[in-house]
Short mmCIF file of C-alpha atoms and ligand atoms in Angstrom, two decimals:
data_model
loop_
_atom_site.label_atom_id
_atom_site.label_comp_id
_atom_site.label_asym_id
_atom_site.label_seq_id
_atom_site.Cartn_x
_atom_site.Cartn_y
_atom_site.Cartn_z
CA UNK Q 1 87.62 68.37 148.37
CA UNK Q 2 88.57 66.97 144.94
CA UNK Q 3 85.79 66.87 142.34
CA UNK Q 4 84.97 64.83 139.24
CA UNK Q 5 85.93 66.72 136.07
CA UNK Q 6 82.96 68.62 134.56
CA UNK Q 7 81.02 66.46 132.08
CA UNK Q 8 82.64 63.23 133.26
CA UNK Q 9 81.31 60.67 135.67
CA UNK Q 10 82.07 57.53 137.61
CA UNK Q 11 80.37 54.31 136.61
CA UNK Q 12 79.51 52.22 139.60
CA UNK Q 13 76.96 49.52 140.52
CA UNK Q 14 74.21 49.32 137.92
CA UNK Q 15 75.85 51.80 135.53
CA UNK Q 16 79.07 49.82 135.39
CA UNK Q 17 77.14 46.60 134.93
CA UNK Q 18 74.90 48.07 132.21
CA UNK Q 19 77.88 49.50 130.37
CA UNK Q 20 79.50 46.06 130.27
CA UNK Q 21 76.18 44.52 129.17
CA UNK Q 22 75.88 47.05 126.32
CA UNK Q 23 79.42 46.27 125.18
CA UNK Q 24 78.98 42.50 125.47
CA UNK Q 25 75.66 42.53 123.61
CA UNK Q 26 77.08 44.30 120.55
CA UNK Q 27 80.28 42.23 120.70
CA UNK Q 28 78.37 38.96 120.58
CA UNK Q 29 76.00 40.14 117.81
CA UNK Q 30 78.92 41.45 115.78
CA UNK Q 31 80.52 37.99 115.79
CA UNK Q 32 77.62 36.78 113.63
CA UNK Q 33 78.83 39.30 111.05
CA UNK Q 34 82.43 38.05 111.37
CA UNK Q 35 83.72 41.06 113.35
CA UNK Q 36 86.87 40.95 115.44
CA UNK Q 37 87.67 43.27 118.31
CA UNK Q 38 90.06 46.21 117.92
CA UNK Q 39 91.42 48.51 120.64
CA UNK Q 40 93.21 51.65 119.52
CA UNK Q 41 94.88 54.29 121.74
CA UNK Q 42 92.69 56.88 123.43
CA UNK Q 43 95.23 59.53 122.40
CA UNK Q 44 96.13 60.23 118.75
CA UNK Q 45 98.05 62.96 116.93
CA UNK Q 46 95.73 65.90 116.41
CA UNK Q 47 95.97 65.50 112.61
CA UNK Q 48 94.19 62.15 112.73
CA UNK Q 49 91.05 64.10 113.54
CA UNK Q 50 91.63 67.51 111.91
CA UNK Q 51 92.31 65.83 108.55
CA UNK Q 52 89.46 63.35 108.72
CA UNK Q 53 86.53 64.98 110.54
CA UNK Q 54 86.98 68.36 108.81
CA UNK Q 55 88.34 71.64 110.19
CA UNK Q 56 84.85 73.19 110.07
CA UNK Q 57 83.05 70.34 111.87
CA UNK Q 58 81.80 71.19 115.37
CA UNK Q 59 83.98 68.43 116.81
CA UNK Q 60 87.24 69.81 115.38
CA UNK Q 61 86.46 73.52 115.59
CA UNK Q 62 85.07 73.54 119.15
CA UNK Q 63 85.10 70.24 120.97
CA UNK Q 64 88.50 68.56 120.96
CA UNK Q 65 90.64 68.03 124.05
CA UNK Q 66 94.02 68.85 122.45
CA UNK Q 67 97.27 69.40 124.38
CA UNK Q 68 101.02 69.43 123.73
CA UNK Q 69 103.05 66.53 125.14
CA UNK Q 70 106.47 67.17 126.70
CA UNK Q 71 108.16 67.29 123.29
CA UNK Q 72 105.60 69.82 122.01
CA UNK Q 73 103.69 67.41 119.73
CA UNK Q 74 99.95 68.09 119.72
CA UNK Q 75 97.88 65.16 120.96
CA UNK Q 76 94.10 64.78 121.09
CA UNK Q 77 91.86 62.65 123.29
CA UNK Q 78 89.87 60.78 120.64
CA UNK Q 79 86.43 62.35 120.03
CA UNK Q 80 85.31 59.28 118.06
CA UNK Q 81 86.63 55.88 116.99
CA UNK Q 82 86.50 55.67 113.19
CA UNK Q 83 89.50 57.86 112.30
CA UNK Q 84 91.79 56.09 114.80
CA UNK Q 85 90.78 52.67 113.48
CA UNK Q 86 91.54 53.72 109.91
CA UNK Q 87 94.88 55.15 111.12
CA UNK Q 88 95.60 51.78 112.76
CA UNK Q 89 94.83 49.85 109.58
CA UNK Q 90 97.16 52.14 107.62
CA UNK Q 91 100.03 52.04 110.12
CA UNK Q 92 99.88 48.76 112.05
CA UNK Q 93 100.78 46.31 109.29
CA UNK Q 94 97.30 44.81 109.02
CA UNK Q 95 96.42 46.09 105.54
CA UNK Q 96 97.22 42.73 103.98
CA UNK Q 97 94.34 41.23 105.99
CA UNK Q 98 91.69 43.45 104.35
CA UNK Q 99 88.75 43.22 104.08
CA UNK Q 100 88.22 43.34 107.84
CA UNK Q 101 85.29 43.85 110.15
CA UNK Q 102 85.97 45.36 113.56
CA UNK Q 103 84.00 45.75 116.78
CA UNK Q 104 85.14 48.40 119.25
CA UNK Q 105 84.08 50.07 122.45
CA UNK Q 106 85.60 52.65 124.73
CA UNK Q 107 85.66 56.19 126.03
CA UNK Q 108 85.48 59.20 123.68
CA UNK Q 109 85.99 62.85 124.63
CA UNK Q 110 84.29 66.00 123.39
CA UNK Q 111 84.39 69.40 125.05
CA UNK Q 112 80.64 69.98 124.79
CA UNK Q 113 78.27 71.76 127.17
CA UNK Q 114 77.24 68.92 129.49
CA UNK Q 115 73.55 68.12 129.82
CA UNK Q 116 71.34 65.03 130.11
CA UNK Q 117 72.71 62.51 127.60
CA UNK Q 118 75.64 64.72 126.61
CA UNK Q 119 78.96 64.33 128.38
CA UNK Q 120 82.60 65.29 127.89
CA UNK Q 121 83.65 61.70 128.39
CA UNK Q 122 81.20 59.19 126.96
CA UNK Q 123 81.33 55.63 125.67
CA UNK Q 124 80.83 54.49 122.12
CA UNK Q 125 80.23 50.91 121.04
CA UNK Q 126 80.52 50.42 117.32
CA UNK Q 127 81.72 48.52 114.29
CA UNK Q 128 83.74 49.40 111.22
CA UNK Q 129 83.78 47.28 108.04
CA UNK Q 130 86.93 48.11 106.07
CA UNK Q 131 87.73 47.22 102.47
CA UNK Q 132 84.12 46.39 101.59
CA UNK Q 133 83.09 48.37 98.53
CA UNK Q 134 79.57 47.14 97.96
CA UNK Q 135 76.04 48.07 99.05
CA UNK Q 136 75.86 44.71 100.91
CA UNK Q 137 78.34 45.98 103.53
CA UNK Q 138 76.11 49.03 104.16
CA UNK Q 139 73.11 46.73 104.43
CA UNK Q 140 74.88 44.38 106.86
CA UNK Q 141 76.09 47.31 108.93
CA UNK Q 142 72.61 48.81 109.26
CA UNK Q 143 71.15 45.35 109.92
CA UNK Q 144 73.65 44.84 112.74
CA UNK Q 145 72.73 48.24 114.20
CA UNK Q 146 69.05 47.29 114.10
CA UNK Q 147 69.79 43.80 115.55
CA UNK Q 148 71.44 45.65 118.44
CA UNK Q 149 68.44 47.91 119.04
CA UNK Q 150 66.19 44.84 118.93
CA UNK Q 151 68.41 42.88 121.31
CA UNK Q 152 68.06 45.79 123.76
CA UNK Q 153 64.29 45.72 123.27
CA UNK Q 154 64.26 49.33 122.10
CA UNK Q 155 62.86 49.00 118.60
CA UNK Q 156 59.45 50.41 119.58
CA UNK Q 157 61.07 53.61 120.85
CA UNK Q 158 63.52 54.06 117.98
CA UNK Q 159 63.45 54.95 114.33
CA UNK Q 160 66.01 54.43 111.62
CA UNK Q 161 66.65 57.07 108.99
CA UNK Q 162 68.83 56.62 105.92
CA UNK Q 163 70.11 58.91 103.18
CA UNK Q 164 72.64 58.94 100.40
CA UNK Q 165 75.20 61.76 100.20
CA UNK Q 166 76.39 60.40 96.85
CA UNK Q 167 79.98 60.38 95.69
CA UNK Q 168 82.33 63.36 95.91
CA UNK Q 169 81.49 64.74 92.46
CA UNK Q 170 77.72 64.56 93.02
CA UNK Q 171 78.14 66.28 96.36
CA UNK Q 172 80.30 69.07 94.91
CA UNK Q 173 77.73 69.80 92.20
CA UNK Q 174 74.95 69.79 94.76
CA UNK Q 175 76.87 72.05 97.13
CA UNK Q 176 77.27 74.66 94.37
CA UNK Q 177 73.55 74.53 93.55
CA UNK Q 178 72.59 74.73 97.24
CA UNK Q 179 74.86 77.70 97.95
CA UNK Q 180 73.59 79.51 94.85
CA UNK Q 181 70.00 79.04 96.04
CA UNK Q 182 70.67 79.93 99.67
CA UNK Q 183 72.63 83.10 98.82
CA UNK Q 184 69.33 84.68 97.74
CA UNK Q 185 67.79 83.96 101.16
CA UNK Q 186 70.88 84.52 103.29
CA UNK Q 187 69.31 87.14 105.54
CA UNK Q 188 66.42 84.80 106.37
CA UNK Q 189 68.77 82.08 107.64
CA UNK Q 190 69.76 81.60 111.29
CA UNK Q 191 73.10 83.11 112.32
CA UNK Q 192 74.70 79.67 112.52
CA UNK Q 193 73.53 78.74 109.03
CA UNK Q 194 74.76 82.04 107.62
CA UNK Q 195 78.21 81.09 108.90
CA UNK Q 196 77.87 77.57 107.54
CA UNK Q 197 76.97 78.89 104.10
CA UNK Q 198 80.63 79.82 103.66
CA UNK Q 199 82.26 76.93 105.51
CA UNK Q 200 80.06 73.83 105.39
CA UNK Q 201 76.80 74.45 103.49
CA UNK Q 202 75.56 70.83 103.62
CA UNK Q 203 75.23 71.05 107.40
CA UNK Q 204 72.51 73.67 106.91
CA UNK Q 205 70.25 70.84 105.75
CA UNK Q 206 69.99 69.29 109.20
CA UNK Q 207 69.54 72.61 111.02
CA UNK Q 208 66.86 72.44 113.70
CA UNK Q 209 65.92 76.09 113.20
CA UNK Q 210 62.39 76.67 111.84
CA UNK Q 211 63.48 79.70 109.77
CA UNK Q 212 66.16 77.57 108.08
CA UNK Q 213 63.74 74.74 107.40
CA UNK Q 214 61.30 77.20 105.77
CA UNK Q 215 64.00 78.43 103.41
CA UNK Q 216 65.05 74.85 102.66
CA UNK Q 217 61.57 73.78 101.55
CA UNK Q 218 62.19 74.95 98.00
CA UNK Q 219 65.96 74.31 97.94
CA UNK Q 220 67.50 71.97 95.36
CA UNK Q 221 67.47 68.36 96.61
CA UNK Q 222 70.51 66.18 96.97
CA UNK Q 223 68.84 63.14 95.41
CA UNK Q 224 68.46 65.00 92.10
CA UNK Q 225 72.25 65.38 91.92
CA UNK Q 226 73.25 61.77 92.61
CA UNK Q 227 75.27 59.96 89.94
CA UNK Q 228 73.78 56.81 88.38
CA UNK Q 229 76.18 54.68 90.48
CA UNK Q 230 75.13 56.35 93.73
CA UNK Q 231 71.46 56.00 92.83
CA UNK Q 232 71.81 52.29 92.03
CA UNK Q 233 73.77 51.72 95.24
CA UNK Q 234 71.17 53.47 97.38
CA UNK Q 235 68.26 51.69 95.64
CA UNK Q 236 69.91 48.29 96.28
CA UNK Q 237 70.43 49.20 99.94
CA UNK Q 238 66.81 50.25 100.44
CA UNK Q 239 65.60 47.13 98.64
CA UNK Q 240 67.78 45.00 100.94
CA UNK Q 241 66.42 46.72 104.07
CA UNK Q 242 62.89 46.00 102.86
CA UNK Q 243 63.76 42.36 102.10
CA UNK Q 244 65.18 41.94 105.59
CA UNK Q 245 62.14 43.60 107.18
CA UNK Q 246 64.12 46.47 108.72
CA UNK Q 247 61.83 49.49 109.10
CA UNK Q 248 63.41 52.74 107.84
CA UNK Q 249 62.56 56.23 106.73
CA UNK Q 250 64.35 58.03 103.95
CA UNK Q 251 65.44 61.47 105.13
CA UNK Q 252 66.99 63.56 102.38
CA UNK Q 253 68.06 66.19 104.95
CA UNK Q 254 70.22 63.77 106.95
CA UNK Q 255 73.83 64.87 106.37
CA UNK Q 256 75.81 64.03 109.57
CA UNK Q 257 78.26 66.32 111.31
CA UNK Q 258 81.59 64.74 110.33
CA UNK Q 259 83.22 65.40 106.94
CA UNK Q 260 84.38 61.91 106.05
CA UNK Q 261 81.06 60.51 104.86
CA UNK Q 262 80.09 59.63 101.30
CA UNK Q 263 77.21 57.58 99.84
CA UNK Q 264 75.19 55.96 102.66
CA UNK Q 265 74.53 57.72 105.98
CA UNK Q 266 72.11 56.62 108.69
CA UNK Q 267 70.98 57.46 112.19
CA UNK Q 268 68.83 55.80 114.84
CA UNK Q 269 66.95 58.30 116.97
CA UNK Q 270 64.45 58.21 119.81
CA UNK Q 271 61.93 60.68 121.17
CA UNK Q 272 62.49 59.39 124.71
CA UNK Q 273 65.61 61.37 125.54
CA UNK Q 274 64.66 64.98 124.85
CA UNK Q 275 67.25 67.01 122.97
CA UNK Q 276 69.86 64.25 122.71
CA UNK Q 277 67.79 62.11 120.37
CA UNK Q 278 70.59 60.43 118.36
CA UNK Q 279 71.55 57.14 119.94
CA UNK Q 280 73.40 55.54 117.06
CA UNK Q 281 74.84 56.91 113.86
CA UNK Q 282 77.06 55.92 111.01
CA UNK Q 283 77.71 55.69 107.32
CA UNK Q 284 80.19 55.08 104.54
CA UNK Q 285 83.56 56.81 104.33
CA UNK Q 286 85.32 55.92 101.07
CA UNK Q 287 87.79 58.85 101.11
CA UNK Q 288 88.90 58.74 104.75
CA UNK Q 289 91.99 56.60 104.17
CA UNK Q 290 93.21 58.96 101.44
CA UNK Q 291 92.82 62.10 103.54
CA UNK Q 292 94.89 60.34 106.21
CA UNK Q 293 97.64 59.88 103.61
CA UNK Q 294 97.07 56.21 102.78
CA UNK Q 295 95.87 54.32 99.76
CA UNK Q 296 92.17 53.98 99.00
CA UNK Q 297 90.32 51.80 101.51
CA UNK Q 298 86.56 52.01 101.55
CA UNK Q 299 84.68 51.64 104.81
CA UNK Q 300 81.34 51.75 106.52
CA UNK Q 301 80.46 51.64 110.20
CA UNK Q 302 78.45 53.01 113.09
CA UNK Q 303 78.79 53.97 116.74
CA UNK Q 304 76.15 54.03 119.46
CA UNK Q 305 76.28 56.25 122.53
CA UNK Q 306 76.24 53.86 125.50
CA UNK Q 307 75.20 56.49 128.05
CA UNK Q 308 72.12 57.35 125.99
CA UNK Q 309 71.22 53.66 125.63
CA UNK Q 310 71.79 53.24 129.36
CA UNK Q 311 69.07 55.80 130.07
CA UNK Q 312 66.61 53.76 128.00
CA UNK Q 313 67.06 50.24 129.31
CA UNK Q 314 65.76 49.03 132.68
CA UNK Q 315 68.17 48.47 135.57
CA UNK Q 316 69.79 45.03 135.50
CA UNK Q 317 69.50 42.73 138.50
CA UNK Q 318 72.50 42.60 140.80
CA UNK Q 319 74.10 39.16 140.63
CA UNK Q 320 73.30 37.27 143.84
CA UNK Q 321 76.13 36.32 146.16
CA UNK Q 322 76.15 32.53 146.61
CA UNK Q 323 77.93 32.12 149.93
CA UNK Q 324 78.78 34.18 153.01
CA UNK Q 325 81.51 32.30 154.87
CA UNK Q 326 81.41 32.93 158.61
CA UNK Q 327 84.64 31.99 160.37
CA UNK Q 328 85.41 31.84 164.08
CA UNK Q 329 88.49 33.93 164.95
CA UNK Q 330 90.59 30.98 166.23
CA UNK Q 331 93.80 30.10 164.33
CA UNK Q 332 92.50 26.57 163.58
CA UNK Q 333 89.17 27.79 162.21
CA UNK Q 334 90.99 30.40 160.14
CA UNK Q 335 93.35 27.81 158.65
CA UNK Q 336 90.52 25.37 157.87
CA UNK Q 337 88.35 28.26 156.65
CA UNK Q 338 91.02 29.49 154.21
CA UNK Q 339 91.03 26.05 152.57
CA UNK Q 340 87.24 26.00 152.31
CA UNK Q 341 87.24 29.54 150.87
CA UNK Q 342 89.80 28.71 148.18
CA UNK Q 343 88.10 25.47 147.33
CA UNK Q 344 84.64 27.09 146.95
CA UNK Q 345 86.00 29.84 144.71
CA UNK Q 346 87.93 27.24 142.64
CA UNK Q 347 84.61 25.42 142.19
CA UNK Q 348 83.16 28.65 140.74
CA UNK Q 349 81.01 29.97 143.60
CA UNK Q 350 80.95 33.65 144.60
CA UNK Q 351 81.98 33.91 148.25
CA UNK Q 352 82.34 36.83 150.67
CA UNK Q 353 83.79 36.63 154.18
CA UNK Q 354 82.21 38.94 156.81
CA UNK Q 355 85.01 40.53 158.88
CA UNK Q 356 85.49 41.34 162.59
CA UNK Q 357 83.36 40.56 165.65
CA UNK Q 358 81.79 37.51 167.23
CA UNK Q 359 80.18 34.66 165.26
CA UNK Q 360 76.78 36.22 165.96
CA UNK Q 361 77.91 39.62 164.64
CA UNK Q 362 79.35 37.99 161.54
CA UNK Q 363 76.09 36.06 160.99
CA UNK Q 364 74.25 39.40 161.09
CA UNK Q 365 76.67 40.81 158.51
CA UNK Q 366 76.09 37.69 156.39
CA UNK Q 367 72.37 38.44 156.50
CA UNK Q 368 72.99 41.95 155.18
CA UNK Q 369 75.05 40.56 152.29
CA UNK Q 370 71.87 38.79 151.07
CA UNK Q 371 73.85 35.66 150.21
CA UNK Q 372 71.84 32.58 149.20
CA UNK Q 373 73.76 30.46 151.73
CA UNK Q 374 75.77 30.98 154.87
CA UNK Q 375 78.61 28.54 155.60
CA UNK Q 376 79.69 28.59 159.25
CA UNK Q 377 82.97 27.25 160.62
CA UNK Q 378 83.33 27.22 164.40
CA UNK Q 379 85.20 25.00 166.88
CA UNK Q 380 82.98 21.91 166.34
CA UNK Q 381 83.16 22.13 162.57
CA UNK Q 382 86.97 22.30 162.66
CA UNK Q 383 87.21 19.31 165.02
CA UNK Q 384 84.88 17.23 162.82
CA UNK Q 385 86.25 18.59 159.52
CA UNK Q 386 82.77 19.65 158.38
CA UNK Q 387 80.94 22.92 157.86
CA UNK Q 388 77.43 24.08 158.78
CA UNK Q 389 75.45 25.13 155.74
CA UNK Q 390 72.44 27.39 156.23
CA UNK Q 391 70.06 28.07 153.36
CA UNK Q 392 69.04 31.66 154.03
CA UNK Q 393 65.58 31.57 152.40
CA UNK Q 394 64.36 28.54 154.40
CA UNK Q 395 66.63 28.74 157.43
CA UNK Q 396 67.36 24.99 157.03
CA UNK Q 397 70.80 24.01 158.40
CA UNK Q 398 72.90 20.90 157.90
CA UNK Q 399 76.43 19.75 158.55
CA UNK Q 400 78.39 18.57 155.52
CA UNK Q 401 81.94 17.67 154.55
CA UNK Q 402 83.60 19.81 151.87
CA UNK Q 403 82.77 17.48 148.98
CA UNK Q 404 79.07 17.30 149.90
CA UNK Q 405 79.04 21.07 150.47
CA UNK Q 406 80.14 21.71 146.89
CA UNK Q 407 77.58 19.22 145.57
CA UNK Q 408 74.83 20.80 147.62
CA UNK Q 409 75.73 24.31 146.47
CA UNK Q 410 75.82 23.26 142.84
CA UNK Q 411 72.38 21.66 143.19
CA UNK Q 412 73.70 18.18 142.46
CA UNK Q 413 72.49 16.75 145.73
CA UNK Q 414 68.84 17.16 146.68
CA UNK Q 415 68.39 15.85 150.18
P1 HAM M 1 78.58 60.65 116.05
O1 HAM M 1 77.21 60.89 115.48
O2 HAM M 1 79.42 61.85 116.25
O3 HAM M 1 79.30 59.63 115.07
O4 HAM M 1 78.47 59.86 117.42
C1 HAM M 1 77.82 58.62 117.49
C2 HAM M 1 76.95 58.55 118.75
O5 HAM M 1 77.75 58.83 119.91
C3 HAM M 1 75.84 59.57 118.80
O6 HAM M 1 74.72 59.14 118.08
C4 HAM M 1 75.56 59.64 120.31
O7 HAM M 1 74.70 58.59 120.69
C5 HAM M 1 76.93 59.41 120.92
N1 HAM M 1 77.51 60.70 121.36
C6 HAM M 1 78.13 61.63 120.61
N2 HAM M 1 78.54 62.67 121.38
C7 HAM M 1 78.16 62.39 122.64
C8 HAM M 1 78.28 63.07 123.91
N3 HAM M 1 78.92 64.24 124.01
N4 HAM M 1 77.76 62.46 125.02
C9 HAM M 1 77.12 61.27 124.94
N5 HAM M 1 77.00 60.58 123.77
C10 HAM M 1 77.49 61.14 122.64
C11 HAM M 1 80.55 59.18 115.25
O8 HAM M 1 81.21 59.35 116.24
C12 HAM M 1 81.04 58.31 114.11
N6 HAM M 1 82.42 57.89 114.41
C13 HAM M 1 80.13 57.13 113.89
C14 HAM M 1 80.60 56.24 112.79
C15 HAM M 1 81.24 55.06 112.93
N7 HAM M 1 80.51 56.50 111.50
C16 HAM M 1 81.09 55.50 110.83
N8 HAM M 1 81.55 54.64 111.67
#
């Protein structure tokens, strides 16, 4: 028997409905911030990600689905959306429209060890604000993220953390100071952090290991290395969050796992999902366009993991079926019934037609469909050009012509 690919799943019934709801909710909120939708390809050249996310990031070094196409070019299933959107802005002739705000949603792929809340195909919903080089864009972006959490009624279970990574120069100076300090304690660090000390020392800051955190207690702090510009920017952002009543914590150890960030970074986490606590994350990426070979375009954005959100919100109600249309099997009833069916759907009602068997059998099937109404067309109804309408909750039946039927179903006629 064929199987679903490891770490991937089918979305059906409530999951499919919730996924659409999560997409629609962010899409409609993002319109208040003047966002437009963008869809980029699921497959990109491998360089789009190796150049932007960093060769030493977990995503690039371990988690990408990369394969040669028939001409030998290396392609990658996108592990995230930001790099592809920046690639699109640089290559699709839309630069002249900057600044731009985009909403996006869609599947992402990472070859991770699957567990609750962590999949190899998952869905991100997010926004990217491109060409906005001001703290206000960061503030709006975080405010939109928090609006989203509030719209999903999750604010009590979530917390927002923010940090500033500063500009490139500040970060370089800090990196040197951090490495110098950590070298003296190298043997006390976890194995993973010892490796990171060479390749990506900043990532040691958000290590979950207790031994690492002990060593870090006395380590130099990033905020002491920020340039005046970065400090002013971050102060203005925090002031704005306070003015807008958005609750946040400053976390100087928050560094994010992708290399393209500078200045503001943020994350929304929950303690309701066990190990996979990050449900939304983002930040500013002023150098991303240049590493992709384009001119300088600043940007800020975030992405939320829809599957993680899905585990936190209650199941949505199934939309009720309005009408089950029960048709006698005679050619005349079928012909008349087809007209009624088309006309009801044209009028906007959801209609299902129970198949096969006697009228009684079909009525039983209609019952199972849990439709609000049953419309029956037998010999008499055809001869008189009417239908029998049965309200399922009360059992009340009446005969109506097509016009009155539509009025009755739309609640316009109360007799
Ligand atoms: P990220 O932190 O790698 O950031 O992913 C964002 C969110 O995607 C995570 O917080 C999590 O909810 C979800 N996620 C990540 N990996 C998985 C997985 N394997 N299974 C289920 N959910 C997952 C980014 O991707 C950046 N592009 C965010 C961003 C946008 N920064 C600026 N703009």
